[in-house]
Short mmCIF file of C-alpha atoms in Angstrom, two decimals:
data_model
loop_
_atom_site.label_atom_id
_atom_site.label_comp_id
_atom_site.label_asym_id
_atom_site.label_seq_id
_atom_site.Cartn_x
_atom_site.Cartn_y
_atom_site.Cartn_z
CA UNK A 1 0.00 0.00 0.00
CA UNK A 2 1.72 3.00 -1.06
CA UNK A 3 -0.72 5.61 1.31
CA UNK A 4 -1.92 7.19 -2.04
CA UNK A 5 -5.76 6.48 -2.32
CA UNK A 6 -7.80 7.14 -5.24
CA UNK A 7 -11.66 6.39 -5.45
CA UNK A 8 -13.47 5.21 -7.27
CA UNK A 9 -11.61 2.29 -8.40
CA UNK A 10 -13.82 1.56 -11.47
CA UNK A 11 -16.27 3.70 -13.27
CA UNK A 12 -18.21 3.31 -16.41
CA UNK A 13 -20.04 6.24 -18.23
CA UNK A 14 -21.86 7.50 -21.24
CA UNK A 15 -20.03 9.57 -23.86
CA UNK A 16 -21.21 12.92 -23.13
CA UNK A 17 -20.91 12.79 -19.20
CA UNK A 18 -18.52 14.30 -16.89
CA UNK A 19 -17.08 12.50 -13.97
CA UNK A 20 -14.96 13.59 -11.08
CA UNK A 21 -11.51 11.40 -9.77
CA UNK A 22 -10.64 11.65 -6.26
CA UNK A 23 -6.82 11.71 -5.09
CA UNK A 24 -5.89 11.70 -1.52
CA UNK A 25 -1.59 11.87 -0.81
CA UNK A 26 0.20 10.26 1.48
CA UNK A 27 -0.04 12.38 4.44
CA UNK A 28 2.59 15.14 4.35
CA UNK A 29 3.01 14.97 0.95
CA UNK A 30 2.01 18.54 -0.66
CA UNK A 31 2.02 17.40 -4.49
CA UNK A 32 0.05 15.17 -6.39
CA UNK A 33 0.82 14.74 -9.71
CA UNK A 34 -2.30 13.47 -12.64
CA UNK A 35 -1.48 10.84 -15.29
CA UNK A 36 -3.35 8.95 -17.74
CA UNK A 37 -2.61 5.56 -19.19
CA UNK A 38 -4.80 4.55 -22.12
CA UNK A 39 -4.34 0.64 -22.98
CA UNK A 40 -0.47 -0.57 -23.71
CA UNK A 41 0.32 2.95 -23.68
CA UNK A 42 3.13 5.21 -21.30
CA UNK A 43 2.23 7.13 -18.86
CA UNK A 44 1.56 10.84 -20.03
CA UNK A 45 1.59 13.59 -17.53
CA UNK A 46 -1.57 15.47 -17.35
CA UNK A 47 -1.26 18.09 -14.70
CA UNK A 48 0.61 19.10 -10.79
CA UNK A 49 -0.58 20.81 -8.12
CA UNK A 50 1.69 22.02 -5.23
CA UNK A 51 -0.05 22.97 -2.29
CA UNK A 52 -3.50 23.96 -3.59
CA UNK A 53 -1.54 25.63 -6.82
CA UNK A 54 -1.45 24.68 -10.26
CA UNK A 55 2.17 23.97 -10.99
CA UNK A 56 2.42 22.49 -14.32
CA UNK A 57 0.12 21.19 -17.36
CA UNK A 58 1.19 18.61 -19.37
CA UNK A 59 -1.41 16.96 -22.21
CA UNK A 60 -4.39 18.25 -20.78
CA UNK A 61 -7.11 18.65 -22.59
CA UNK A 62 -9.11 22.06 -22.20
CA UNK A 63 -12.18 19.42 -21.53
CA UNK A 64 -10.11 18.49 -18.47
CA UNK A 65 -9.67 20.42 -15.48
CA UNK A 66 -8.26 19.51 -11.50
CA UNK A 67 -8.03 21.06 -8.01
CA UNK A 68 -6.42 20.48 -5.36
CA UNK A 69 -8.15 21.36 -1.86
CA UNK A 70 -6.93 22.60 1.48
CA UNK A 71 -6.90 19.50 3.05
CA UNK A 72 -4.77 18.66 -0.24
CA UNK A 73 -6.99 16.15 -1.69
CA UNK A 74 -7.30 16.85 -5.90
CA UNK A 75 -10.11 15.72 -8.02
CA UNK A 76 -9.33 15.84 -11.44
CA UNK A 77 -12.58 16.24 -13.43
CA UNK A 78 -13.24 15.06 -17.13
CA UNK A 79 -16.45 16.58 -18.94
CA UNK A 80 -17.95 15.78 -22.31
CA UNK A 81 -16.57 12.61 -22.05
CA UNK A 82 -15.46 10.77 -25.59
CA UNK A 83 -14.32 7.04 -25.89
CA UNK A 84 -11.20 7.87 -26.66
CA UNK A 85 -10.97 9.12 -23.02
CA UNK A 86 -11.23 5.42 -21.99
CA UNK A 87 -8.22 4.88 -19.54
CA UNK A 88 -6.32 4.15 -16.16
CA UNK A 89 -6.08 7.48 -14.33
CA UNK A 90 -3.39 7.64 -11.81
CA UNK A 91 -2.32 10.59 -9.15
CA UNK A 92 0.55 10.47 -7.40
CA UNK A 93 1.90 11.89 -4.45
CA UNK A 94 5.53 13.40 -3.09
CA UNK A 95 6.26 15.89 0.07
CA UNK A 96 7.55 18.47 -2.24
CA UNK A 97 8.34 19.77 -5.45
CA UNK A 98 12.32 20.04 -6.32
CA UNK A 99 12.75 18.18 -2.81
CA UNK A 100 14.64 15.13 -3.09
CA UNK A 101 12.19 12.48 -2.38
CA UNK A 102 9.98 9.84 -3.35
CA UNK A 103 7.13 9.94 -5.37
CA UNK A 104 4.24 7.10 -5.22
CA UNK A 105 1.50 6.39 -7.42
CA UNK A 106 -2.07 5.16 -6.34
CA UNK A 107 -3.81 2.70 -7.29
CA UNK A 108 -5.52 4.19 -10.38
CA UNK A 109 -9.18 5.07 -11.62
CA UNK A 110 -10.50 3.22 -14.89
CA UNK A 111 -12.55 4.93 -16.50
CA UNK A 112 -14.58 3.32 -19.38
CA UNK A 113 -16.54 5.11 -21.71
CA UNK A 114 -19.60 3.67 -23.61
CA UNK B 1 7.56 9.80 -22.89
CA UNK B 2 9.34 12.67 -25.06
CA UNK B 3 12.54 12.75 -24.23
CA UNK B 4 13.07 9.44 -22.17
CA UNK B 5 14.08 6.03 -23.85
CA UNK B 6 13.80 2.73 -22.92
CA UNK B 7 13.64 -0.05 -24.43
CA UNK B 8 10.02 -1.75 -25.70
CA UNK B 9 10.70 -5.27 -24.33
CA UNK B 10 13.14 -8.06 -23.20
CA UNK B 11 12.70 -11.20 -22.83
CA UNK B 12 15.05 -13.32 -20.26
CA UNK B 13 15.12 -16.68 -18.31
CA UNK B 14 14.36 -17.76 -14.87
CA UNK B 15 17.54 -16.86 -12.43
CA UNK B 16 19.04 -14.88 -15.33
CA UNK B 17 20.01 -11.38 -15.21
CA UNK B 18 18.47 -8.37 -16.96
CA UNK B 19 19.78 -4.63 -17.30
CA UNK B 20 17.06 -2.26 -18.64
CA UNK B 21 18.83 1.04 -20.12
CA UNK B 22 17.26 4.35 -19.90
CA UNK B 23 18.52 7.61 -21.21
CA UNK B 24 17.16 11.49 -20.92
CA UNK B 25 17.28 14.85 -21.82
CA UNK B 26 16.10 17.25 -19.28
CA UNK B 27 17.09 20.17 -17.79
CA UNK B 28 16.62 20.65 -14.03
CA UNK B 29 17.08 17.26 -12.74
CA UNK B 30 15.77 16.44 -9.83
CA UNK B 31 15.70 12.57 -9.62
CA UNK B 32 15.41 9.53 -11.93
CA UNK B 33 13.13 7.15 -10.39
CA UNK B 34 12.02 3.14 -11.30
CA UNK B 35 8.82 1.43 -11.00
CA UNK B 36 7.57 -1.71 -11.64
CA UNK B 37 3.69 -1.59 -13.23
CA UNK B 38 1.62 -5.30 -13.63
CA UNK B 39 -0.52 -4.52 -16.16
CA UNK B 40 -4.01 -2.66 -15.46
CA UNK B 41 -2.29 -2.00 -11.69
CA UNK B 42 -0.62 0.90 -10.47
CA UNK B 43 2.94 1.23 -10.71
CA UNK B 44 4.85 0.42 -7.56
CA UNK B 45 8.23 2.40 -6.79
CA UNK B 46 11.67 0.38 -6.96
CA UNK B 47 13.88 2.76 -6.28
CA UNK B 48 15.19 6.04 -6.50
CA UNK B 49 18.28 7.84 -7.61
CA UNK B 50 19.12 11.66 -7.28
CA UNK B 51 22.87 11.46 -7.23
CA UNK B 52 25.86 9.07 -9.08
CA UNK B 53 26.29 5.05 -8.63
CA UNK B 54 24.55 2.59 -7.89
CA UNK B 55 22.01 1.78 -5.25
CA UNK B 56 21.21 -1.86 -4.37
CA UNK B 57 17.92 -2.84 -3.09
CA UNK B 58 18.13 -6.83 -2.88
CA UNK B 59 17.65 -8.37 -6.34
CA UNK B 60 17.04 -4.80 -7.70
CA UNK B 61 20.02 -2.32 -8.37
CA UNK B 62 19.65 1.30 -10.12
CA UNK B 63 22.67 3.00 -11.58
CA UNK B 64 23.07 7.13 -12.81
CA UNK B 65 25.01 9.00 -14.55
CA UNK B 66 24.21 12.44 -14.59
CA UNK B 67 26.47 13.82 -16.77
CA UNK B 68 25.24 11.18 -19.46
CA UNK B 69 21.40 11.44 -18.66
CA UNK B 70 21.51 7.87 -17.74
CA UNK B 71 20.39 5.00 -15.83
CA UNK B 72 19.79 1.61 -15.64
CA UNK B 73 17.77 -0.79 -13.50
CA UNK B 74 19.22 -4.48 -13.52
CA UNK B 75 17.29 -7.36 -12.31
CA UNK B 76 18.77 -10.71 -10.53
CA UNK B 77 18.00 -13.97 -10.15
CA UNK B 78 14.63 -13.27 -12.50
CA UNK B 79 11.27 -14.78 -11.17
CA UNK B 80 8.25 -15.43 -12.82
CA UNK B 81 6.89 -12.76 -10.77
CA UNK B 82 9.30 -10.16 -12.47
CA UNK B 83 7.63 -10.56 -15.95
CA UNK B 84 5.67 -6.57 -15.87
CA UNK B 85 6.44 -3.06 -17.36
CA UNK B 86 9.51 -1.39 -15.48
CA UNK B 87 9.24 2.52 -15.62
CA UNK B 88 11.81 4.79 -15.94
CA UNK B 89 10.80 8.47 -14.54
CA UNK B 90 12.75 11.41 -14.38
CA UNK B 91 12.15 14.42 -12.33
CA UNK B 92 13.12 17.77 -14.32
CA UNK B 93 11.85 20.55 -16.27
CA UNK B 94 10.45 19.37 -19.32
CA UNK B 95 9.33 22.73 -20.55
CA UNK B 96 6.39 22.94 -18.83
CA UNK B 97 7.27 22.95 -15.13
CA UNK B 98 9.40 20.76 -12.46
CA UNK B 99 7.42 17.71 -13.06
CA UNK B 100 7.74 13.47 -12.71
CA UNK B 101 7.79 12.70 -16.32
CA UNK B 102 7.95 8.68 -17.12
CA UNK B 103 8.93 6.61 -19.49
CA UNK B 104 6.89 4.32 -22.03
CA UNK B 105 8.12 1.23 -20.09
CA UNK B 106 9.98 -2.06 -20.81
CA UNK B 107 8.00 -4.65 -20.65
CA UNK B 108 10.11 -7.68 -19.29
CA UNK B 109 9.21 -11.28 -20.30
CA UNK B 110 10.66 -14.11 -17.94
CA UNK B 111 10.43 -17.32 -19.64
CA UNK B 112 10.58 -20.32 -17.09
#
């Protein structure tokens, strides 16, 4: 158990919909980091957030948007959802930025679209 | 990923050895890091390297070379088990912010 927790596990939704993906960090870790992984494929960086800010955007799409919260959970939300948005979402989580220290990935959100 | 390579597979035997290459190009580095991802599961951290040589961690070791924008993770005494995607991250500034940028993965095959 790496202390990264994302919820749900599974979800399955209509093309069109919009969905929100929880990510809580390990405690004392202040960024979480969004990736997706669509089937046999890398893991491309979506977006950071350091401490409730928006640190860097990767291949987001402008359909796409995230948070993170004062508590420092992040939901990453996905609207007008397309099949091709079909994937294994994964946040992870590290105490800081630059820092030198270990990063850890949750267990991941799949998301299917129908 | 852009800008960090790694191999698309290897195959090895049971008890042999494997060395999985990885090489980058990033400005700002801040860490190389290796996971090891089962397919449809999350990737699971192996270890972590932010300065030269090599760190051991049991059958796992990571090397870096900073000056080359390189690493390697080699694998001992292979196990069934092993047989996943091995990650190669690196933590730099990719042109878009100080951010964990990974690899495409090596997927190993261990043949009994």
């Amino acid at each position: 158990d790496s202390g990264v927790t994302q919820t749900p596990k599974h979800l399955i939704t209509a093309t069109g919909q919009r969905v929100t993906l929880r990510c809580s960090p390990r405690s004392g870790d202040l960024s979480v980091y969004w990736y997706q992984q669509s089937l046999d494929q890398g893991l491309q960086f979506l977006i950071h957030y350091y401490n409730g800010e928006e640190r860097a955007k990767g291949n987001i799409l402008e359909r796409f948007s995230a948070q993170q919260f004062p508590d420092l959970h992040s939901e990453l939300n996905l609207s007008s959802l397309e099949l091709g948005d079909s994937a294994l979402y994964f946040c992870a989580s590290s105490v800081g930025v630059g820092t030198n220290t270990e990063a850890f990935f949750g267990q991941g959100t799949r998301l299917t679209v129908v | 990923g852009q800008n960090i390579d790694q191999p698309t597979e290897m195959t090895a035997t049971e008890g042999a050895i494997v060395q999985i290459n990885c090489t980058y190009q990033t400005s700002g580095f801040n860490g190389l890091f290796w996971y090891q991802q089962h397919a449809g599961e999350a990737p699971t951290f192996l270890s972590y390297n932010v300065l030269d040589g090599l760190e051991e961690k049991g059958r796992f070791s990571s090397f870096l070379s900073r000056s080359k924008g390189y690493s390697y993770l080699l694998l001992k005494e292979l196990q069934m088990k092993d047989s996943a995607s091995y990650l190669c991250a690196v933590r730099g500034d990719w042109g878009f912010g100080n951010v964990l940028h990974c690899g495409s993965g090596t997927q190993v095959i261990v043949l009994p």
